[in-house]
PDB file of C-alpha atoms in Angstrom:
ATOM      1  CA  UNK A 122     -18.365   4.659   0.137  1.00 55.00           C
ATOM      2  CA  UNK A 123     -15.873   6.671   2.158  1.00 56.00           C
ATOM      3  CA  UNK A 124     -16.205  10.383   3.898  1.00 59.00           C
ATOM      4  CA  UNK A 125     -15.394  11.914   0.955  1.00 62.00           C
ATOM      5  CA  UNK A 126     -17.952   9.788  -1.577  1.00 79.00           C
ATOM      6  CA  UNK A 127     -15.003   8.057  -3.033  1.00 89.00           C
ATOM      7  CA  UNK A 128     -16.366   4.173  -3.896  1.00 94.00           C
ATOM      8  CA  UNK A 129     -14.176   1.451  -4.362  1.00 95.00           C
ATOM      9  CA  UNK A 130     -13.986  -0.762  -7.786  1.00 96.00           C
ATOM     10  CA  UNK A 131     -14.671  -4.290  -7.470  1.00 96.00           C
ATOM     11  CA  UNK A 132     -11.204  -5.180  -9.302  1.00 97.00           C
ATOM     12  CA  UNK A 133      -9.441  -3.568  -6.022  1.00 97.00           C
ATOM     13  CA  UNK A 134     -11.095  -6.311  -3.912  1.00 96.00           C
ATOM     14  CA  UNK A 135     -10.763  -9.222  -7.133  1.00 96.00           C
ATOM     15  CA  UNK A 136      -6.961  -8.248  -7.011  1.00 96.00           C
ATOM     16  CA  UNK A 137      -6.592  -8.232  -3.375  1.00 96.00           C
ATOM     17  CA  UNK A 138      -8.372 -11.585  -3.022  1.00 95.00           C
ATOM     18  CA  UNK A 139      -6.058 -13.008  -5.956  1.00 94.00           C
ATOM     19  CA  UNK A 140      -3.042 -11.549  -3.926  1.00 94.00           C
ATOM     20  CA  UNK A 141      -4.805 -13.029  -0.193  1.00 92.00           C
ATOM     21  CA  UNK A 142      -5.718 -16.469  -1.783  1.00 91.00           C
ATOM     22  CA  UNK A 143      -3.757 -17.189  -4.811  1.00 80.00           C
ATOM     23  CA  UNK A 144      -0.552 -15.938  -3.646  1.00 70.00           C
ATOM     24  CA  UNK A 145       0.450 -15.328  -7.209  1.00 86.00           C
ATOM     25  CA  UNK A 146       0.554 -11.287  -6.373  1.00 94.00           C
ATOM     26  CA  UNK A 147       3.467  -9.511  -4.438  1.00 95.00           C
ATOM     27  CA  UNK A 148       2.057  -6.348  -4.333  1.00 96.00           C
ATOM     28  CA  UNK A 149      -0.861  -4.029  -5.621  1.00 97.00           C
ATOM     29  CA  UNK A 150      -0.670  -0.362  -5.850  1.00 97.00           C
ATOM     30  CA  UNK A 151      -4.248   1.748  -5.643  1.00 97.00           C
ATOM     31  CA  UNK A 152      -4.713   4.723  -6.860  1.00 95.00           C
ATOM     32  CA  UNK A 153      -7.958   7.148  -7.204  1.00 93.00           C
ATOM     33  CA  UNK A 154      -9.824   7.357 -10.845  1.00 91.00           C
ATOM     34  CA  UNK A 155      -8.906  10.621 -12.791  1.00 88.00           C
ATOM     35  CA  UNK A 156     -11.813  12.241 -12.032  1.00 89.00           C
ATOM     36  CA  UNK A 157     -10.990  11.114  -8.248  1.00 87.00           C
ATOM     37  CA  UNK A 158     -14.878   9.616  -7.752  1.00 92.00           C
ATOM     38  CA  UNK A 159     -13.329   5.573  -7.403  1.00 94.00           C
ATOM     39  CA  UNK A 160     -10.375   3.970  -5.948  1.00 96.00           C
ATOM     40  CA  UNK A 161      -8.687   1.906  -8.855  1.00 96.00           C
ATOM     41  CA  UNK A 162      -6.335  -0.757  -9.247  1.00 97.00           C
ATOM     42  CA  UNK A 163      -3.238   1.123 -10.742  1.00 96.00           C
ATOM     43  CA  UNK A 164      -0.355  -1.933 -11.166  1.00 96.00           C
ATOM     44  CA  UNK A 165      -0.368  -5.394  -9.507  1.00 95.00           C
ATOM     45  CA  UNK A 166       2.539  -7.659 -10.067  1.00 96.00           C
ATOM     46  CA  UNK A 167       4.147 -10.973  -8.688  1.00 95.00           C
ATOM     47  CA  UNK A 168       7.599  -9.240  -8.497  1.00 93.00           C
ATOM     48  CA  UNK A 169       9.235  -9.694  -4.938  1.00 89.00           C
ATOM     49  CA  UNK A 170      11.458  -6.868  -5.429  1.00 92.00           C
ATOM     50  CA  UNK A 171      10.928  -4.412  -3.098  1.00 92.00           C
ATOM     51  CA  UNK A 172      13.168  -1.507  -5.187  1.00 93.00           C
ATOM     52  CA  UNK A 173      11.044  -1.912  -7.746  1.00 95.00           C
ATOM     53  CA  UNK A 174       7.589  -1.419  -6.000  1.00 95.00           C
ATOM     54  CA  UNK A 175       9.463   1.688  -3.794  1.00 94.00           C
ATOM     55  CA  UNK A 176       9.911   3.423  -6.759  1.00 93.00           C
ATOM     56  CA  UNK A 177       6.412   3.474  -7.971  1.00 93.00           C
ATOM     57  CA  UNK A 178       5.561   4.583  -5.086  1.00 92.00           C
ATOM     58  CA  UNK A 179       8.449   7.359  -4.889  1.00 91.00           C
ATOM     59  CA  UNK A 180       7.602   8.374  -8.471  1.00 91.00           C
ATOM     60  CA  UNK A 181       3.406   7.973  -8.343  1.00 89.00           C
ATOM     61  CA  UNK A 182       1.944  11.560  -9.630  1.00 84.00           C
ATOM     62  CA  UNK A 183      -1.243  13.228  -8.833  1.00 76.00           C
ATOM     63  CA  UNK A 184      -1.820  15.993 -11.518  1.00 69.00           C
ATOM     64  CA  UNK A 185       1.887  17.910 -11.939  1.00 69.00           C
ATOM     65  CA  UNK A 186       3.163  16.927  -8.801  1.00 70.00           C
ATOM     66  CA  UNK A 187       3.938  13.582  -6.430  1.00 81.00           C
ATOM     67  CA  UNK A 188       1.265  11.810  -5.367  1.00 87.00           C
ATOM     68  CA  UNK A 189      -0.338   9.912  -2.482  1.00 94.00           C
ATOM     69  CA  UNK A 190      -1.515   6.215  -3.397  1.00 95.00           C
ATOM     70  CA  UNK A 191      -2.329   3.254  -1.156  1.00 97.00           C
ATOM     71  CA  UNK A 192      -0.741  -0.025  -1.401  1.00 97.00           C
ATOM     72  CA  UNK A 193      -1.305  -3.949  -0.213  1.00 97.00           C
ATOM     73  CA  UNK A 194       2.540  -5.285   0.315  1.00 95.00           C
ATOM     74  CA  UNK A 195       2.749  -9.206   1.292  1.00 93.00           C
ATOM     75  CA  UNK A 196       5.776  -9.046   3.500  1.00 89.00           C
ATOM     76  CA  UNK A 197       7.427 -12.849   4.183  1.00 85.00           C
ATOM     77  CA  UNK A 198      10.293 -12.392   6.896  1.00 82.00           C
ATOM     78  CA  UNK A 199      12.125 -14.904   8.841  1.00 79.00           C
ATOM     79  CA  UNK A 200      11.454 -15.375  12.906  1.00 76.00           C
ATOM     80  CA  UNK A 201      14.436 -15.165  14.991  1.00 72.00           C
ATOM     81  CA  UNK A 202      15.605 -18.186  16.462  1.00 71.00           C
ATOM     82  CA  UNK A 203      14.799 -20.202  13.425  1.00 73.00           C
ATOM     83  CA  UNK A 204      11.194 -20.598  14.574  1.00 76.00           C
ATOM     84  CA  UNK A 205       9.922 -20.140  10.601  1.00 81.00           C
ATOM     85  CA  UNK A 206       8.286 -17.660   8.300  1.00 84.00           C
ATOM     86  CA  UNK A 207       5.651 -15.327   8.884  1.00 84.00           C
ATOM     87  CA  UNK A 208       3.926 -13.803   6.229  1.00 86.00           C
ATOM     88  CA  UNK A 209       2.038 -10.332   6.626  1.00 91.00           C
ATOM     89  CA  UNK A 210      -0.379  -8.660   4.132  1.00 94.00           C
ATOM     90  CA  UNK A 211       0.422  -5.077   4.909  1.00 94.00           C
ATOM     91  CA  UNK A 212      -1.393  -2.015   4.074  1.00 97.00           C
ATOM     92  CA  UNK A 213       0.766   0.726   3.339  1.00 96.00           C
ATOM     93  CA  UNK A 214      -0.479   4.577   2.763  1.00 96.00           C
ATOM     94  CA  UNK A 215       2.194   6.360   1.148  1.00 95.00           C
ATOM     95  CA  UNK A 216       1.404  10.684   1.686  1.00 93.00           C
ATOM     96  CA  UNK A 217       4.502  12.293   0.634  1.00 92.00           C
ATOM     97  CA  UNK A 218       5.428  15.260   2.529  1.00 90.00           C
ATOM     98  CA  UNK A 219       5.204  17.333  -0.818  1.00 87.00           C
ATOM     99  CA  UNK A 220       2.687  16.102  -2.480  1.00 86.00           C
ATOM    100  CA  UNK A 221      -0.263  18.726  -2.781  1.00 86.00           C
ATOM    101  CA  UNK A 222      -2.758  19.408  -0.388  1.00 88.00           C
ATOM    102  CA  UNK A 223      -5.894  18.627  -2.190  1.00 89.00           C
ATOM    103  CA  UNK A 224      -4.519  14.932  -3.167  1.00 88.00           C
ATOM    104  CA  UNK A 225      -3.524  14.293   0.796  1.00 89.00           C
ATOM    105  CA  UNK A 226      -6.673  15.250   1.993  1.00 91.00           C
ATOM    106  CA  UNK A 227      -8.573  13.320  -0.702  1.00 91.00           C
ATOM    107  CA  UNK A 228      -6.919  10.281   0.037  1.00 92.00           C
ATOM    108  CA  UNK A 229      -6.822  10.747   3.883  1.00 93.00           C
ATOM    109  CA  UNK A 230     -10.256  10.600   3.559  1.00 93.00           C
ATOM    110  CA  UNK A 231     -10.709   7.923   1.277  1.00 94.00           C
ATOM    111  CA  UNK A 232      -8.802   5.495   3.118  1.00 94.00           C
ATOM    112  CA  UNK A 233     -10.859   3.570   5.208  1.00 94.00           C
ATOM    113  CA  UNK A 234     -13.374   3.000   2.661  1.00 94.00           C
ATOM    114  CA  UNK A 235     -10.487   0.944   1.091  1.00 96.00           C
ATOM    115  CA  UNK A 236      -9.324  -0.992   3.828  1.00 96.00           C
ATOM    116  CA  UNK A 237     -12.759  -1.877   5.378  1.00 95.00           C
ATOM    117  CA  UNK A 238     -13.281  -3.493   1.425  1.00 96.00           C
ATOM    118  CA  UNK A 239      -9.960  -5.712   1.612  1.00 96.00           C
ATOM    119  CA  UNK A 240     -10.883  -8.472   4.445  1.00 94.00           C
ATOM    120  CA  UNK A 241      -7.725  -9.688   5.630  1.00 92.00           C
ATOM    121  CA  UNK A 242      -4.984  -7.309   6.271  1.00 94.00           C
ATOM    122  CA  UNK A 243      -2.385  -7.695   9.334  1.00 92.00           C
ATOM    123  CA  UNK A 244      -0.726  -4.649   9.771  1.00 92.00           C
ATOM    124  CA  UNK A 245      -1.032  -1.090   8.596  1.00 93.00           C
ATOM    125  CA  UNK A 246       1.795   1.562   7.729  1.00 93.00           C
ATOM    126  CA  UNK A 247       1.627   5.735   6.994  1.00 93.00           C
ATOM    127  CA  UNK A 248       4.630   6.523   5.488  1.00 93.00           C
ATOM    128  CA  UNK A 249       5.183  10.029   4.052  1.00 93.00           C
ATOM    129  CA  UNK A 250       8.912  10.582   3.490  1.00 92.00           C
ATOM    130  CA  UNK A 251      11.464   8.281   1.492  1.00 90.00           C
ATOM    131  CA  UNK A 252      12.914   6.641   4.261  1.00 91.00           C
ATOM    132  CA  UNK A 253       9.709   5.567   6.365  1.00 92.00           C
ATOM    133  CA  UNK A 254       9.342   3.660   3.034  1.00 91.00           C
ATOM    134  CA  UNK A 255      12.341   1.704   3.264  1.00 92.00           C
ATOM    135  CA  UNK A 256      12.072  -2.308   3.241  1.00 90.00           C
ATOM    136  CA  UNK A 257      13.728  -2.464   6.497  1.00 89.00           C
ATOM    137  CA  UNK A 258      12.060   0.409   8.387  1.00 89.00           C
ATOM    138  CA  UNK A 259       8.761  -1.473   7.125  1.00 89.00           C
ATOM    139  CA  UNK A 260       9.614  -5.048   7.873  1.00 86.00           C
ATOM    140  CA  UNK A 261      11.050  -4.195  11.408  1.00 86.00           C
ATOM    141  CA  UNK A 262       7.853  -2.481  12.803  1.00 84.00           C
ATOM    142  CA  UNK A 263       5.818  -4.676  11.144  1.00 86.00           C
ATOM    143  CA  UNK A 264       7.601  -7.939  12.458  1.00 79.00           C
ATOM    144  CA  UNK A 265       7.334  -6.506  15.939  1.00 74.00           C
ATOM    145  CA  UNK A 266       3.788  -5.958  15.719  1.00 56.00           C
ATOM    146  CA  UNK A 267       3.500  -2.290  15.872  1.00 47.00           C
ATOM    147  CA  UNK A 268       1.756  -1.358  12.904  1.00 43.00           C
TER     148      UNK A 268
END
């Protein structure tokens, strides 16, 4: 349970373990229940394209306006010099600037609950305008270890 008494479901950790393990998952996108009391699995998919998952994240709502959510992204880049692939499970927390302030401080708080649930993650990112979600901006920090 996190600061603010949020739980976490058991199908965030089922689909983060099918995403970890499997590898059949891309990307899973959390949200918190309606009555904001559990963080919920909102969509999951096996789609690798990264337009696609940016603009649910661009578009998520909370109530009339745009809304935080938390995601698990599992980046695959190449190394330079040929050396191979790495693959990252990232956690991303997406806080839009304008998104209201009851919903950022909700999921602020929230956050670590969810994380400390999903064994396995590599690198975190806080993104909270359109273009610190860019694939690039991501994928750069991340493949450089700073996040």
């Amino acid at each position: 349970m996190s600061k603010s008494g949020v739980s976490v479901s058991p199908d965030c950790v089922t689909a983060f373990n099918e995403l970890k393990l499997g590898k059949d998952l891309k990307y899973i996108i959390f949200k918190l229940s309606d009555d904001s009391k559990e963080i919920v699995v909102e969509d999951k998919s096996s789609s690798s394209e990264w337009e696609e998952f940016q603009t649910k994240l661009l578009n998520a709502k909370t109530g009339p306006g745009k809304g935080p959510r938390y995601a698990v992204y599992d980046f695959e880049y190449e190394l330079a010099a040929g050396e191979g692939k790495r693959s990252k499970i990232t956690f991303i927390y997406w806080s839009p600037d304008d998104a209201g302030i009851r919903p950022k401080m909700t999921y602020a708080s929230s956050k670590e609950a969810l994380k400390n649930a999903l064994s396995g993650l590599a690198a975190e990112v806080q993104a909270n305008s359109d273009d610190e979600i860019e694939y690039e901006t991501i994928l750069k920090d991340i493949s450089k270890g700073k996040r």
